[in-house]
């Protein structure tokens, strides 16, 4: 019964209960794999018989009466529910709807005017002919109608097949094999096919970015070691630019194709050890001015070899040079930014600190499109481990975890994201709600946690209405001067 409380709250308090109830059913059908809140179970609940015992004062006799569950509700809610069933009749079994409306109208007790009108409207919507007397209610159309819970006619012939791939989808192995043998690119133009191949190559490169081939010949190791020493000793901008060109020559072949061991070469050179000014010149010359999507792999390696190590160990405000270089490098390279910087930083094993949070907030605000931010949050909060893959040199992987460590700066980061009016998916919001419930005891006196919570309920109130009765006791556990403000927001829904 608790699962239906949000729905009945909609019928009780909403100014437009039909539309909100429809959205509630849609969201529950997408987010829940169980049938607890299905349309069928809702009709069963409304039609559930309830026995009541009444006492007659004049005769002191006890009488037992039976009502439907819907008849025990206030008249206004009965009328709204019947109106909702009329509007959303396609979601429900027609026969069950007619029986419900008929039982409401044929009850022993006097029926309220608006309840009667709503029940008549429902019957008029469902009936194949006009009627006003219920004993002669025409249900022949429903008897000839295909059963509401049965398979569609197009699948009836295959339903008895014993060789179906899935028990709930009668598709044979032969049919599946035939559909799989059709080439998806057969009807595409050569250019489109080439684009698909290029995307596949990028994905393949993305898979192996964390793998460093240790079979580097001694000559290459010697050159990388020499470049490392030269970088640390270089004091001029021109010298750094020349060294950047040498690094590119070491990592690219003559035809411009990136060599297989380029990531390992960068690991041997250790470019993150240089100061911020040298790093700025180095990145500019390694990446170039114009971004090229075909160089996604190279851009990711440069970002995670120079900028990422500096940010992972950042324990003081980042220098202006480092922040400016990071922003300018990330703006035209959103995908590389997410995979090579944002994911490894936010998954930092020790959790975010305030200084890293400040840099990440600027990157997200100034470099990423809102759609990229929404996708990033979706992958981070709701994605599986495979979707959280990031790019990082092996020597820095001990600084990164595969799970989020929730700290106050991380709540600050999400607050900054929410303040940008990012369109978060429903499952992302629900994950944040679960995190809040889990950690409220730990951060009950934290102003940063309360500020994040206030921002969440303010910006996404329409998506959180169904969690109102969960959030209120959660917020009551906090102990800051913002607690009353958050509760006021929740109670105003």
XYZ file of C-alpha atoms in Angstrom:
493
model
C 0.000 0.000 0.000
C 2.904 2.351 0.692
C 3.841 2.283 -2.977
C 0.548 4.006 -3.819
C 0.874 6.859 -1.315
C 2.516 9.280 -3.813
C -0.231 8.588 -6.352
C -3.053 9.184 -3.883
C -1.248 12.328 -2.757
C -1.446 13.532 -6.364
C -5.188 12.865 -6.494
C -5.621 14.669 -3.176
C -3.504 17.794 -3.659
C -2.622 18.291 -7.311
C -4.415 21.014 -9.306
C -4.133 18.793 -12.410
C -4.235 15.242 -11.034
C -4.914 13.497 -14.353
C -1.727 14.679 -16.058
C 0.471 14.249 -12.977
C -0.890 10.771 -12.323
C -0.163 9.845 -15.925
C 3.429 11.050 -15.534
C 3.703 9.107 -12.288
C 2.661 5.860 -13.969
C 5.054 6.517 -16.866
C 8.034 7.172 -14.598
C 7.290 4.112 -12.477
C 6.969 1.867 -15.512
C 10.427 3.016 -16.662
C 12.200 2.886 -13.311
C 10.634 -0.186 -11.709
C 10.997 -3.721 -12.956
C 8.318 -5.030 -10.549
C 4.557 -5.005 -11.029
C 3.737 -3.478 -7.629
C 2.626 -0.207 -9.196
C 1.295 -1.467 -12.507
C -2.014 -0.346 -13.986
C -3.475 -3.796 -13.399
C -2.570 -3.770 -9.702
C -4.056 -0.268 -9.367
C -7.418 -1.467 -10.686
C -7.277 -4.473 -8.369
C -6.660 -2.158 -5.436
C -9.613 0.074 -6.342
C -11.899 -2.956 -6.773
C -10.760 -4.686 -3.595
C -13.797 -5.479 -1.380
C -13.670 -4.210 2.194
C -16.073 -5.320 4.932
C -17.218 -2.681 7.406
C -19.255 -3.077 10.575
C -21.790 -0.411 11.551
C -24.061 -0.122 14.573
C -27.675 1.025 14.327
C -28.315 3.333 17.348
C -32.090 2.805 17.311
C -32.060 -0.969 17.329
C -28.552 -1.522 18.747
C -28.000 -4.044 15.997
C -24.690 -4.625 14.244
C -24.697 -4.616 10.465
C -21.947 -5.684 8.098
C -21.562 -3.935 4.766
C -19.184 -4.506 1.903
C -17.663 -1.648 -0.077
C -15.094 -1.369 -2.811
C -11.859 0.253 -1.736
C -12.528 3.234 -4.016
C -15.849 3.814 -2.217
C -14.038 4.308 1.089
C -12.154 7.302 -0.308
C -13.446 10.903 -0.143
C -15.858 11.792 -2.930
C -13.477 14.315 -4.483
C -10.732 11.695 -4.790
C -13.194 9.142 -6.213
C -14.229 11.627 -8.878
C -10.631 12.462 -9.767
C -9.628 8.805 -9.994
C -12.553 7.986 -12.280
C -11.725 10.996 -14.468
C -8.127 9.812 -14.686
C -9.281 6.312 -15.683
C -11.451 7.862 -18.395
C -8.607 9.904 -19.860
C -6.005 7.132 -19.593
C -8.353 4.275 -20.490
C -5.874 2.863 -23.018
C -3.594 1.882 -20.147
C -6.249 -0.354 -18.560
C -8.383 -3.349 -19.394
C -11.742 -2.097 -20.734
C -13.779 -4.847 -19.096
C -12.277 -4.116 -15.688
C -12.944 -0.396 -16.091
C -16.600 -0.994 -16.930
C -17.080 -3.354 -14.009
C -15.511 -0.843 -11.642
C -17.717 2.016 -12.847
C -20.841 -0.170 -12.733
C -20.092 -1.332 -9.181
C -19.580 2.259 -8.055
C -22.934 3.311 -9.504
C -24.796 0.231 -8.247
C -23.603 0.599 -4.672
C -26.080 0.481 -1.819
C -25.101 3.909 -0.553
C -26.116 7.172 -2.194
C -23.535 8.163 -4.784
C -22.195 11.708 -4.857
C -23.224 13.757 -7.903
C -19.667 14.274 -9.213
C -18.708 10.669 -8.567
C -21.793 9.525 -10.472
C -21.015 11.885 -13.345
C -17.405 10.671 -13.560
C -18.529 7.035 -13.503
C -21.051 7.741 -16.284
C -18.328 9.399 -18.338
C -16.126 6.350 -17.905
C -18.906 4.008 -19.000
C -19.753 6.220 -21.969
C -16.119 6.160 -23.025
C -15.914 2.375 -22.769
C -19.309 1.347 -24.162
C -19.935 0.618 -27.826
C -23.500 1.970 -27.620
C -25.484 4.449 -25.561
C -26.989 3.076 -22.379
C -28.355 4.234 -19.094
C -29.548 0.966 -17.536
C -26.709 -1.152 -16.283
C -28.366 -4.572 -16.380
C -28.495 -4.180 -20.145
C -24.910 -2.985 -20.373
C -23.551 -4.103 -23.703
C -20.277 -5.977 -23.203
C -20.354 -8.063 -26.363
C -17.766 -5.826 -27.923
C -15.431 -6.571 -25.059
C -15.971 -10.314 -25.354
C -14.969 -10.215 -28.991
C -12.081 -7.891 -28.179
C -8.618 -9.356 -27.930
C -7.713 -10.100 -24.324
C -5.939 -7.205 -22.649
C -3.206 -9.375 -21.125
C -2.715 -11.766 -24.044
C -0.033 -11.658 -26.710
C -0.677 -9.541 -29.804
C -2.052 -11.431 -32.770
C 1.207 -10.955 -34.673
C 2.991 -13.103 -32.068
C 0.271 -15.673 -31.424
C 1.542 -18.045 -34.114
C 5.022 -18.074 -32.610
C 3.995 -18.297 -28.972
C 3.836 -22.094 -28.965
C 7.277 -22.501 -30.474
C 9.648 -24.445 -28.246
C 12.725 -23.021 -29.936
C 12.123 -19.394 -29.018
C 15.119 -17.346 -27.912
C 13.348 -15.822 -24.914
C 10.255 -17.157 -23.132
C 8.576 -13.750 -23.131
C 9.461 -12.961 -26.775
C 8.630 -15.779 -29.208
C 11.443 -15.131 -31.661
C 13.093 -18.218 -33.111
C 16.814 -18.680 -33.504
C 16.447 -18.799 -37.291
C 14.677 -15.432 -37.347
C 17.322 -13.943 -35.099
C 20.118 -15.336 -37.261
C 18.527 -13.926 -40.409
C 18.171 -10.464 -38.898
C 21.737 -10.540 -37.612
C 23.119 -11.459 -41.015
C 21.865 -8.223 -42.553
C 24.618 -5.639 -42.759
C 23.767 -2.372 -41.051
C 25.997 -0.423 -43.401
C 24.870 -2.024 -46.643
C 22.564 0.830 -47.610
C 24.831 3.609 -46.400
C 27.013 5.746 -48.569
C 30.793 5.112 -48.595
C 31.357 8.285 -46.582
C 28.938 7.172 -43.885
C 30.532 3.732 -43.763
C 33.946 5.344 -43.396
C 32.658 7.460 -40.500
C 31.425 4.325 -38.748
C 34.809 2.664 -39.228
C 36.576 5.725 -37.845
C 34.330 5.720 -34.782
C 35.109 2.055 -34.239
C 38.821 2.795 -34.470
C 38.456 5.547 -31.880
C 36.635 3.155 -29.547
C 39.344 0.540 -30.031
C 41.989 3.108 -29.189
C 39.984 4.171 -26.175
C 39.964 0.610 -24.889
C 43.753 0.311 -24.849
C 44.719 3.747 -23.565
C 45.298 2.390 -20.094
C 47.545 -0.363 -21.400
C 51.217 0.478 -21.797
C 53.306 -1.745 -23.987
C 56.444 -2.438 -21.991
C 58.286 -3.843 -25.000
C 60.015 -0.562 -25.828
C 63.383 -0.897 -27.470
C 66.429 0.481 -25.706
C 66.969 3.224 -28.292
C 63.502 4.628 -27.692
C 64.012 4.475 -23.937
C 67.285 6.354 -24.277
C 65.685 9.106 -26.353
C 62.797 9.427 -23.891
C 65.208 9.653 -20.957
C 67.211 12.331 -22.755
C 64.068 14.374 -23.448
C 63.094 14.079 -19.790
C 66.381 15.594 -18.644
C 66.230 18.345 -21.270
C 62.695 19.307 -20.205
C 63.695 19.648 -16.572
C 66.712 21.772 -17.481
C 65.045 23.911 -20.150
C 64.514 27.548 -19.176
C 63.377 29.189 -22.433
C 60.061 29.122 -24.269
C 61.726 28.405 -27.611
C 63.645 25.519 -26.122
C 60.443 24.035 -24.682
C 58.695 24.393 -28.054
C 61.558 22.573 -29.775
C 61.423 19.787 -27.200
C 57.666 19.485 -27.773
C 58.337 18.966 -31.476
C 60.873 16.269 -30.633
C 58.310 14.523 -28.432
C 55.786 14.582 -31.272
C 58.374 13.133 -33.644
C 59.013 10.371 -31.133
C 55.294 9.608 -30.761
C 54.285 9.895 -34.429
C 55.505 8.167 -37.543
C 56.545 9.960 -40.700
C 53.058 9.722 -42.228
C 51.526 11.381 -39.167
C 50.161 8.174 -37.666
C 50.525 7.807 -33.923
C 52.914 5.060 -32.878
C 51.639 2.264 -30.704
C 53.919 3.021 -27.750
C 53.219 6.758 -27.587
C 51.521 6.477 -24.194
C 54.492 4.575 -22.783
C 56.855 7.161 -24.244
C 55.017 9.965 -22.446
C 55.218 7.925 -19.260
C 58.998 7.663 -19.627
C 59.415 11.385 -20.324
C 57.321 12.338 -17.254
C 56.237 15.767 -18.563
C 54.131 16.425 -15.439
C 57.315 17.112 -13.477
C 57.912 20.459 -15.212
C 56.683 23.732 -13.712
C 53.334 25.212 -14.735
C 54.800 27.774 -17.166
C 56.779 25.115 -19.018
C 53.749 22.806 -18.988
C 51.665 25.535 -20.630
C 54.113 25.900 -23.526
C 54.493 22.148 -23.814
C 50.748 21.479 -24.055
C 50.205 24.260 -26.579
C 52.845 22.831 -28.898
C 51.880 19.200 -28.399
C 48.176 19.719 -29.068
C 48.270 22.614 -31.499
C 45.808 25.471 -31.723
C 42.987 23.726 -33.594
C 41.353 20.629 -32.152
C 40.888 17.623 -34.382
C 38.511 14.840 -33.408
C 40.763 12.328 -35.147
C 43.424 13.178 -32.547
C 41.152 12.302 -29.627
C 43.524 9.566 -28.510
C 46.551 11.864 -28.591
C 44.758 14.738 -26.854
C 43.624 12.392 -24.079
C 47.168 11.146 -23.556
C 48.600 14.657 -23.398
C 45.976 15.859 -20.916
C 46.388 12.873 -18.609
C 50.201 13.005 -18.864
C 50.677 16.683 -18.031
C 47.595 18.251 -16.422
C 46.005 15.289 -14.622
C 49.030 14.400 -12.420
C 49.315 18.025 -11.300
C 45.636 18.175 -10.338
C 45.554 14.786 -8.615
C 48.062 15.984 -6.004
C 46.782 19.559 -5.806
C 46.683 20.653 -2.158
C 46.727 24.412 -2.660
C 45.000 26.840 -5.027
C 46.013 26.117 -8.618
C 48.179 28.714 -10.315
C 46.575 31.046 -12.812
C 48.828 29.660 -15.552
C 47.746 26.072 -14.881
C 44.041 26.939 -14.763
C 44.205 29.042 -17.934
C 46.135 26.351 -19.793
C 43.682 23.692 -18.655
C 40.639 25.690 -19.746
C 42.091 26.587 -23.146
C 43.131 22.985 -23.781
C 39.783 21.511 -22.734
C 37.387 23.859 -24.524
C 37.746 22.300 -28.001
C 38.244 18.750 -26.672
C 35.179 17.862 -24.606
C 35.373 14.073 -24.881
C 39.058 13.962 -24.030
C 38.373 16.310 -21.119
C 35.764 13.989 -19.647
C 37.785 10.790 -20.041
C 41.265 12.107 -19.260
C 40.531 14.711 -16.567
C 37.045 14.747 -15.057
C 36.557 11.041 -14.454
C 39.950 10.298 -12.872
C 39.738 13.478 -10.783
C 36.255 12.853 -9.435
C 37.199 9.226 -8.696
C 40.256 10.335 -6.721
C 40.931 7.746 -4.030
C 41.190 10.320 -1.236
C 38.147 12.201 -2.491
C 38.001 15.736 -3.830
C 39.381 18.667 -1.901
C 38.314 22.283 -2.254
C 41.127 23.236 -4.643
C 40.422 20.385 -7.073
C 36.705 21.153 -6.828
C 37.329 24.767 -7.882
C 39.282 23.719 -10.974
C 36.738 21.064 -11.954
C 33.875 23.527 -11.539
C 35.540 25.926 -13.958
C 36.231 23.151 -16.471
C 32.616 21.983 -16.382
C 31.192 25.495 -16.584
C 33.473 26.920 -19.272
C 34.388 23.913 -21.411
C 31.431 21.526 -21.549
C 28.050 21.823 -23.190
C 25.111 21.163 -20.809
C 24.380 17.945 -22.703
C 27.936 16.757 -22.027
C 27.529 17.560 -18.338
C 24.242 15.661 -18.171
C 25.808 12.635 -19.873
C 28.810 12.843 -17.547
C 26.543 12.791 -14.477
C 24.538 9.910 -15.917
C 27.671 7.821 -16.510
C 29.091 8.723 -13.115
C 25.997 8.153 -10.975
C 24.110 5.417 -12.783
C 26.514 3.839 -15.233
C 28.136 0.482 -14.739
C 31.840 0.166 -14.081
C 32.532 -0.239 -17.798
C 30.920 3.131 -18.570
C 33.179 4.838 -16.024
C 36.369 3.966 -17.863
C 38.951 6.712 -17.805
C 42.424 7.359 -19.169
C 45.336 7.348 -16.778
C 48.996 6.392 -16.797
C 49.755 3.241 -14.777
C 52.057 5.186 -12.458
C 49.105 7.345 -11.361
C 46.402 4.703 -11.119
C 47.094 4.176 -7.418
C 45.686 7.679 -6.858
C 42.351 6.816 -8.486
C 39.570 4.545 -7.270
C 36.688 2.905 -9.096
C 34.112 4.311 -6.657
C 32.985 7.778 -5.684
C 34.232 9.074 -2.351
C 31.591 11.513 -1.100
C 33.221 14.494 0.577
C 31.986 18.023 1.233
C 33.849 19.374 -1.845
C 32.112 16.731 -3.975
C 28.735 18.000 -2.759
C 29.978 21.502 -3.621
C 30.847 20.326 -7.126
C 27.389 18.852 -7.656
C 25.832 22.023 -6.304
C 27.772 24.012 -8.906
C 26.535 21.599 -11.574
C 22.920 21.926 -10.425
C 23.195 25.713 -10.436
C 23.886 25.548 -14.174
C 20.344 24.176 -14.669
C 21.625 20.919 -16.105
C 18.877 18.530 -17.215
C 19.606 15.481 -15.111
C 17.898 12.203 -15.908
C 15.386 10.785 -13.451
C 17.661 7.920 -12.430
C 20.513 10.379 -11.765
C 18.252 12.384 -9.459
C 17.070 9.246 -7.694
C 20.682 8.193 -7.149
C 21.418 11.570 -5.559
C 18.404 11.089 -3.286
C 19.722 7.700 -2.194
C 23.151 9.226 -1.493
C 21.554 11.979 0.589
C 19.597 9.450 2.642
C 22.684 7.314 3.167
C 25.041 10.126 4.216
C 22.712 12.489 6.081
C 23.888 11.146 9.426
C 27.527 11.767 8.560
C 26.939 15.308 7.265
C 24.000 16.348 9.451
C 25.841 19.485 10.633
C 27.535 20.305 7.332
C 26.517 23.595 5.734
C 27.888 22.481 2.375
C 25.751 19.345 2.472
C 22.664 21.365 3.437
C 23.364 23.911 0.703
C 23.568 21.131 -1.864
C 20.316 19.653 -0.547
C 18.531 23.008 -0.743
C 19.766 23.477 -4.301
C 18.574 19.983 -5.238
C 15.017 20.414 -3.927
C 14.789 23.912 -5.415
C 16.048 23.158 -8.915
C 14.474 19.734 -9.400
C 11.260 19.906 -7.382
C 9.158 18.510 -10.235
C 11.301 15.366 -10.395
C 11.433 14.985 -6.615
C 7.736 15.268 -5.784
C 7.400 11.506 -5.555
C 10.239 11.460 -3.006
C 8.672 14.092 -0.760
C 7.765 11.695 2.045
C 11.260 10.209 1.924
C 13.078 13.534 1.898
C 11.174 15.179 4.766
C 12.424 12.798 7.507
C 15.860 12.876 5.887
C 16.037 16.672 6.038
C 14.769 16.633 9.619
C 17.955 14.771 10.551
C 20.100 17.749 9.515
C 21.005 20.345 12.103
C 21.882 23.609 10.368
C 20.189 26.970 10.016
C 19.116 25.880 6.500
C 17.027 22.939 7.715
C 13.840 25.000 8.055
C 14.283 26.470 4.576
C 14.611 23.023 3.019
C 11.584 21.702 4.915
C 9.597 24.745 3.849
C 10.404 23.988 0.216
C 9.342 20.368 0.611
C 6.106 21.201 2.424
C 5.148 23.709 -0.277
C 4.886 20.963 -2.911
